[in-house]
Short mmCIF file of C-alpha atoms and ligand atoms in Angstrom, two decimals:
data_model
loop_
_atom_site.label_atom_id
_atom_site.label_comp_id
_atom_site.label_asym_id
_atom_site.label_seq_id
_atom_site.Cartn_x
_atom_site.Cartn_y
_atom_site.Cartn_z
CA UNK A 28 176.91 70.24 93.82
CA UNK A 29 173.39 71.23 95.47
CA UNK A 30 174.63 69.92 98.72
CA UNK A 31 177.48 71.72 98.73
CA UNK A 32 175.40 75.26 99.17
CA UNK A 33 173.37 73.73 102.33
CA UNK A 34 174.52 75.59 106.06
CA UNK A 35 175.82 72.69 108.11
CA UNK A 36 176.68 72.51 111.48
CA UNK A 37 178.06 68.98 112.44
CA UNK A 38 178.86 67.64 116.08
CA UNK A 39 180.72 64.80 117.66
CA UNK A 40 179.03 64.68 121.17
CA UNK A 41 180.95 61.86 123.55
CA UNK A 42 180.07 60.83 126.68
CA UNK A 43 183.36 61.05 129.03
CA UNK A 44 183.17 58.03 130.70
CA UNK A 45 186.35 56.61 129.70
CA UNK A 46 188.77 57.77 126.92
CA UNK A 47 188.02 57.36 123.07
CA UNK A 48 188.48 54.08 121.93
CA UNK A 49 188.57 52.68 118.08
CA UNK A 50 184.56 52.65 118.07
CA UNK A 51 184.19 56.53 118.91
CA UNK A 52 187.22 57.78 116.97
CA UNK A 53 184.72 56.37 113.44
CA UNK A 54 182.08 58.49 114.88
CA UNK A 55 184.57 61.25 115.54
CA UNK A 56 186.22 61.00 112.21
CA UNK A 57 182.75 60.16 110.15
CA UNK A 58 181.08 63.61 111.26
CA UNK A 59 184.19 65.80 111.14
CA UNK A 60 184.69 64.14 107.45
CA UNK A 61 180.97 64.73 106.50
CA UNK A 62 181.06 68.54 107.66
CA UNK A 63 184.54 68.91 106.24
CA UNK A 64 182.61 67.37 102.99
CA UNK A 65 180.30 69.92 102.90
CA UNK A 66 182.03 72.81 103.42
CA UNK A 67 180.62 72.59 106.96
CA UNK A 68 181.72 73.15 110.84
CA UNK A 69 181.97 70.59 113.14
CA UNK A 70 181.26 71.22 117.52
CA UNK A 71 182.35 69.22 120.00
CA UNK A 72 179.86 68.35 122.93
CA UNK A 73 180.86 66.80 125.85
CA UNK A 74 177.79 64.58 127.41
CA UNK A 75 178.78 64.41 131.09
CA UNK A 76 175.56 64.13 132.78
CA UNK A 77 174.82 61.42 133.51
CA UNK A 78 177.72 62.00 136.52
CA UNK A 79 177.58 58.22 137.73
CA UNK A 80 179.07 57.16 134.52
CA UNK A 81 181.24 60.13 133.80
CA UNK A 82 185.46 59.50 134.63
CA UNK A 83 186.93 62.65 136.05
CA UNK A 84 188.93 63.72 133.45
CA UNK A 85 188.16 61.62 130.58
CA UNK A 86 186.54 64.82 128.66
CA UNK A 87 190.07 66.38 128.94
CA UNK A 88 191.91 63.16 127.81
CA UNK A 89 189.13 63.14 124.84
CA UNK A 90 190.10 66.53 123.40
CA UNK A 91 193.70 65.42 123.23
CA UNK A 92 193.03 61.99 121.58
CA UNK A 93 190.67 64.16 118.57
CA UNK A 94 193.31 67.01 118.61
CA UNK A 95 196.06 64.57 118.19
CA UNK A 96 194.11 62.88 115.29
CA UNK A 97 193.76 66.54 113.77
CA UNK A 98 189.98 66.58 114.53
CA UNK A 99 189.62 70.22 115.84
CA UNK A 100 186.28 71.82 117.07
CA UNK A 101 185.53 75.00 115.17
CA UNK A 102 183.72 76.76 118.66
CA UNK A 103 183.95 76.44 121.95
CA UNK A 104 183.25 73.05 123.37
CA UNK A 105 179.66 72.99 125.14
CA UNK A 106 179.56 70.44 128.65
CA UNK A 107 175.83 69.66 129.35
CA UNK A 108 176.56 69.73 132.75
CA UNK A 109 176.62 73.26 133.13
CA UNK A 110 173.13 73.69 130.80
CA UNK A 111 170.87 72.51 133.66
CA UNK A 112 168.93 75.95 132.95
CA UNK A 113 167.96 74.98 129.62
CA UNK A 114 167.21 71.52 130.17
CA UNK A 115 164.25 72.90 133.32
CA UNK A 116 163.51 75.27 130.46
CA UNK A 117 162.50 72.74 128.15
CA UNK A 118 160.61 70.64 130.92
CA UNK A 119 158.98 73.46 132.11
CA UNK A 120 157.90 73.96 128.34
CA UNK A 121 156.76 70.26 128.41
CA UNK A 122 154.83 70.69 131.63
CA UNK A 123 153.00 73.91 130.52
CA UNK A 124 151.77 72.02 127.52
CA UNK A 125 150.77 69.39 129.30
CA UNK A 126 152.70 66.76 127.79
CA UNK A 127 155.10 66.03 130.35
CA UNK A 128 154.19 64.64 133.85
CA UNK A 129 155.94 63.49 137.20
CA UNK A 130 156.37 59.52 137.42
CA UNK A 131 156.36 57.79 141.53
CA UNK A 132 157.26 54.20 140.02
CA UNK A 133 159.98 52.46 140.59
CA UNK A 134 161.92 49.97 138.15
CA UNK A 135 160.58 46.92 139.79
CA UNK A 136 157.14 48.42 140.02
CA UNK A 137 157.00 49.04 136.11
CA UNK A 138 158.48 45.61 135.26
CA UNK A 139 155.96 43.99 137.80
CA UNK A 140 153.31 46.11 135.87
CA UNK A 141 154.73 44.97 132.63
CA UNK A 142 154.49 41.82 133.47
CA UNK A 143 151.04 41.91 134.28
CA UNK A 144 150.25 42.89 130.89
CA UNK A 145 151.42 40.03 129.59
CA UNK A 146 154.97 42.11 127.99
CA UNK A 147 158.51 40.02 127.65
CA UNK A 148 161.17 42.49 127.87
CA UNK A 149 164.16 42.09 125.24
CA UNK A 150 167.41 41.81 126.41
CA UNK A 151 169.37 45.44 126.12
CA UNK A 152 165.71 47.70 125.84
CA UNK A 153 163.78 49.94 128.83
CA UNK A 154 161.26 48.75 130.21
CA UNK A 155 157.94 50.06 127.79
CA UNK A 156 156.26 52.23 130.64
CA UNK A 157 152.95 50.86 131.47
CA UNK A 158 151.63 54.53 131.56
CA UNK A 159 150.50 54.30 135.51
CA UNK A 160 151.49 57.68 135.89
CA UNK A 161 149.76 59.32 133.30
CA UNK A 162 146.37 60.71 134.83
CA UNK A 163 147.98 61.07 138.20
CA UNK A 164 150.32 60.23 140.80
CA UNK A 165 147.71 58.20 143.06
CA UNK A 166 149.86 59.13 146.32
CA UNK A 167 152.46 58.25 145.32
CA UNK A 168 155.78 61.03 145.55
CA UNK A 169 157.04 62.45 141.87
CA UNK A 170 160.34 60.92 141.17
CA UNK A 171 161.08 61.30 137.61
CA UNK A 172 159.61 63.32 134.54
CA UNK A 173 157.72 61.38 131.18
CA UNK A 174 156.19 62.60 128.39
CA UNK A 175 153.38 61.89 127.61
CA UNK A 176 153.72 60.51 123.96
CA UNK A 177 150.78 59.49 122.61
CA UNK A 178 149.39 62.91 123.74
CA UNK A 179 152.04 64.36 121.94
CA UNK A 180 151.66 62.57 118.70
CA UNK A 181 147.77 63.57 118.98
CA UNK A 182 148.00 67.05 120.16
CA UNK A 183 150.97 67.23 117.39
CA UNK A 184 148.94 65.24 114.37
CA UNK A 185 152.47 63.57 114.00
CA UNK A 186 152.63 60.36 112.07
CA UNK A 187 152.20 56.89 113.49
CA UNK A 188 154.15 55.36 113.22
CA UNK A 189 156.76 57.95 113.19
CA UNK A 190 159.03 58.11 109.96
CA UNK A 191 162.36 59.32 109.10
CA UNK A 192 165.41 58.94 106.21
CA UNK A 193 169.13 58.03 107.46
CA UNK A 194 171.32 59.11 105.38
CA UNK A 195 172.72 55.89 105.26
CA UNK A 196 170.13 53.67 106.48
CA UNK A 197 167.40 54.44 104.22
CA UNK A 198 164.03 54.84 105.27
CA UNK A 199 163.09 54.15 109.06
CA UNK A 200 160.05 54.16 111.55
CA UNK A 201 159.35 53.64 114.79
CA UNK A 202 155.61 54.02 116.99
CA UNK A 203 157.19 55.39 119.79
CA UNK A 204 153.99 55.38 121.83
CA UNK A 205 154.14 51.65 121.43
CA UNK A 206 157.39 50.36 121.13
CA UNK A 207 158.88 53.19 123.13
CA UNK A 208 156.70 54.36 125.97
CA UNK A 209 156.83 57.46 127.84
CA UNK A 210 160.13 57.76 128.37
CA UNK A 211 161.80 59.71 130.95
CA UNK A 212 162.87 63.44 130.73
CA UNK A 213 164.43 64.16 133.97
CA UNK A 214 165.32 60.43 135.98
CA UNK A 215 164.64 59.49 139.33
CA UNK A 216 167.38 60.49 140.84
CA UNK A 217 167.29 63.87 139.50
CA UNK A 218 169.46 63.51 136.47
CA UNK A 219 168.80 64.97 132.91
CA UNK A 220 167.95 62.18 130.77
CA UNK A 221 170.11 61.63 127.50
CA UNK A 222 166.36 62.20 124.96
CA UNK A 223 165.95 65.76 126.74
CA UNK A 224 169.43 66.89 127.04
CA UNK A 225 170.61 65.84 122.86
CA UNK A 226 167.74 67.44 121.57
CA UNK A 227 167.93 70.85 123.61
CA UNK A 228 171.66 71.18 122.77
CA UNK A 229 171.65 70.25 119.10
CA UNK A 230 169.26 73.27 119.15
CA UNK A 231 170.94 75.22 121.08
CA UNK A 232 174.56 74.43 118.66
CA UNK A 233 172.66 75.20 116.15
CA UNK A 234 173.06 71.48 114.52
CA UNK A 235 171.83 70.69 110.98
CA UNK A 236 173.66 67.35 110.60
CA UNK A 237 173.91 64.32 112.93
CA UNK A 238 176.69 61.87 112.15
CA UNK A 239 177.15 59.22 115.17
CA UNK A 240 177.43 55.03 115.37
CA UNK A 241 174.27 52.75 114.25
CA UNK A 242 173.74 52.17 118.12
CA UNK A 243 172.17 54.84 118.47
CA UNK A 244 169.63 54.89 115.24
CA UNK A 245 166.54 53.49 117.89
CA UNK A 246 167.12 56.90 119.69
CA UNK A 247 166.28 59.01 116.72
CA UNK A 248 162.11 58.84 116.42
CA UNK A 249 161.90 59.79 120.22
CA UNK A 250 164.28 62.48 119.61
CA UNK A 251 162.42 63.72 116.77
CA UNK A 252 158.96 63.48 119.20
CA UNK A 253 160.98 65.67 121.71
CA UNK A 254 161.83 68.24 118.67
CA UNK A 255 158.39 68.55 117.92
CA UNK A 256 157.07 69.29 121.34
CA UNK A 257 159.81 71.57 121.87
CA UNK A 258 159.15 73.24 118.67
CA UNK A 259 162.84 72.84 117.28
CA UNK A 260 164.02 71.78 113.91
CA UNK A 261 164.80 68.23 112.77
CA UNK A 262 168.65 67.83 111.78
CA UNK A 263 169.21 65.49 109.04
CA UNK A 264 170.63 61.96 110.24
CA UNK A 265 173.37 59.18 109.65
CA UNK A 266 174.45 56.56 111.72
CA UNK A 267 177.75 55.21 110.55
CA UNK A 268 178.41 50.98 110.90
CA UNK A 269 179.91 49.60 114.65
CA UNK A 270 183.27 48.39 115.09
CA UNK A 271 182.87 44.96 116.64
CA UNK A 272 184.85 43.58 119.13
CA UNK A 273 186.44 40.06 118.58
CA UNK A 274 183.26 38.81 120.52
CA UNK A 275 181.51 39.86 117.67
CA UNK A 276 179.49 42.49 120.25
CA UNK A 277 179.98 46.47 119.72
CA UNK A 278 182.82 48.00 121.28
CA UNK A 279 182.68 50.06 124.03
CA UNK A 280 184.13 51.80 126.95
CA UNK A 281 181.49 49.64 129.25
CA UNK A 282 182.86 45.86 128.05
CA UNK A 283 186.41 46.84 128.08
CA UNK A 284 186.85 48.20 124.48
CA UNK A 285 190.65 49.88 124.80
CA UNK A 286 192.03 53.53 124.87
CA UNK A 287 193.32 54.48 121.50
CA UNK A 288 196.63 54.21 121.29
CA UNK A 289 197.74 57.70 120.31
CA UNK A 290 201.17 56.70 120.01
CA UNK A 291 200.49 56.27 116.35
CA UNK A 292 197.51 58.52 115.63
CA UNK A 293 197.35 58.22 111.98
CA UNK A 294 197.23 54.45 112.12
CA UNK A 295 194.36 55.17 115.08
CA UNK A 296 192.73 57.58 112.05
CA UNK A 297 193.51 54.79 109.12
CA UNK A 298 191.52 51.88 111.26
CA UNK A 299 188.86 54.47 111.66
CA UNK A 300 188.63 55.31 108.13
CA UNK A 301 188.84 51.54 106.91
CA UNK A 302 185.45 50.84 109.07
CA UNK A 303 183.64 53.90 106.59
CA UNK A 304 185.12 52.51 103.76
CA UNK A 305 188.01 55.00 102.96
CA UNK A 306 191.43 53.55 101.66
CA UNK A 307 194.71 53.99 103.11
CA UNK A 308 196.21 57.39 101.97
CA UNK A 309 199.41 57.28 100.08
CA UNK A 310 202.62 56.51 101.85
CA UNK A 311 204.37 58.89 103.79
CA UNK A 312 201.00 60.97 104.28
CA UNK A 313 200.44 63.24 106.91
CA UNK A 314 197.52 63.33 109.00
CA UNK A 315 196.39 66.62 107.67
CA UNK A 316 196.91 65.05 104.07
CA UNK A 317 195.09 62.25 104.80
CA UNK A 318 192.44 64.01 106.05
CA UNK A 319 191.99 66.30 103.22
CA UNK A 320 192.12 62.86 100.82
CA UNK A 321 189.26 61.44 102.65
CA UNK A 322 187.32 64.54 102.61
CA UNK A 323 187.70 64.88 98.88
CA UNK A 324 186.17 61.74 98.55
CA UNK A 325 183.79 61.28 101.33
CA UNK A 326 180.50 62.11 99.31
CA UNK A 327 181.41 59.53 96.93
CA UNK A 328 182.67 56.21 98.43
CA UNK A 329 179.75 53.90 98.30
CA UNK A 330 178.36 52.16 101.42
N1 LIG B 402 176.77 60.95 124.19
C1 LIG B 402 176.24 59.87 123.40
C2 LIG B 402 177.19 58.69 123.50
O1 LIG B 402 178.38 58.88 123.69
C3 LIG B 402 176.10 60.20 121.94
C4 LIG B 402 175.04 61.18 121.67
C5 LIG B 402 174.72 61.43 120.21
O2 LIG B 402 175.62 61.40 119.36
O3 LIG B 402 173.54 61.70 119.96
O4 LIG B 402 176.73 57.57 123.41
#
């Protein structure tokens, strides 16, 4: 009953590089359910900076494919790419404090580096930064942003390693400074970097609850770093369980995973809700009534 009294503000935040697909519509469906749940809104953010990967018009087909499934924003949608103001903001917070500084390497020049030290790097992760940056340039010319973590952490008196409850998950951690690096704020070639640009808007939306897919759990201690630094507050987290491909590997729009078909968008929303756990709603169901079903029982279905 407790939870029922706390403010939430929920978001689904997709990146438009191709339209939804069954993966996205369970993060779509889990967060609208969970701020439905708790008497909550839900925002819509469209992540369409990183413009090389972004598919002219796949933010527009996305709106229709959660509109058709009944999953409604309750404000105006927010595009990052027209918040470049507050994302210098933020750096130019970072830089004052001295915990952010320009980076001249280049990907083969930190891997070389890397390698030097002795590192293997794991299929699927960035490169750790060596940290040859960090007390100057040397001559060479600025090409991305870092922050300087373990300054952070120090100047901060955060934990090491860092520690944090999903929702779902349990307890996590994560030494950022080691297993993470100085990672990049603004890229090399002068894009906003995901870390900087989630953190400033779920601010800026005013977010108290994040509800997205397990894939992106490992992001969450460097996002909480950023939050600190920036002097924002922590939302609460839960990363909701993959859909696999038949390969057995997580779908997405990169290896091929396919458009929903929004022919049927209540069967779209019933494989959704089978992946969190939710049962089929009673025959003949609308998608508003199965909707309100699943939010009745949301807080209760074990996982
Ligand atoms: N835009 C990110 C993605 O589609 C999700 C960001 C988030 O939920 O934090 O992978």
């Amino acid at each position: 009953m407790r939870e029922l009294l706390v403010r939430y503000i929920g978001r689904f935040a997709p990146s438009p590089t191709g339209p939804l697909h069954a993966g996205s519509l369970v993060a779509a469906l889990a967060s609208w359910l969970d701020a439905r749940a708790h008497g909550g809104q839900w925002r819509v953010r469209i992540e369409d900076v990183d413009t090389p990967r972004c598919v002219p018009g796949a933010d527009q087909i996305i709106l229709q494919q959660l509109a058709a499934c009944g999953l409604v924003p309750d404000a105006p949608v927010m595009w990052q790419s027209q918040r470049s103001v507050a994302y210098q903001a933020a750096l130019d917070t970072l830089i004052a404090k001295g915990w952010a500084y320009p980076c001249g390497c280049s990907r083969k020049e930190i891997e070389d580096a890397q390698e030097l030290m002795g590192h293997a790097r794991e299929r699927h992760t960035a490169a750790v930064y060596p940290g040859t940056c960090r007390d100057g340039l040397n001559g060479k010319v600025a090409r991305a942003w870092r922050l300087n973590v373990q300054r952070v952490i120090a100047d901060l008196k955060l934990a090491t390693p860092l520690t944090w409850q999903d929702r779902l998950l349990g307890p996590q951690q994560q030494d950022v400074a080691q297993e993470v690096g100085d990672f990049v704020l603004r890229r090399a070639d002068g894009l906003w970097a995901y870390q900087l640009t989630v953190v400033v808007d779920d601010a800026a939306q005013g977010i108290t609850h994040i509800v997205r897919g397990a894939d992106l759990t490992d992001n969450t201690a460097r996002q909480i770093v950023l939050q600190h630094a920036l002097g924002l507050p922590t939302p609460s987290y839960m990363h909701t369980p993959l859909v696999l491909g038949e390969n057995g590997e997580k779908l997405s729009k990169q290896n091929g995973a396919e458009a929903l078909d929004l022919s049927d968008p209540l069967l779209a929303l019933k494989i959704a809700a089978q992946a969190l756990s939710l049962n089929e709603p009673s025959k003949g169901a609308s998608i508003d009534q199965a909707l309100t079903k699943w939010t009745k029982v949301w807080l209760s279905v074990p996982r």
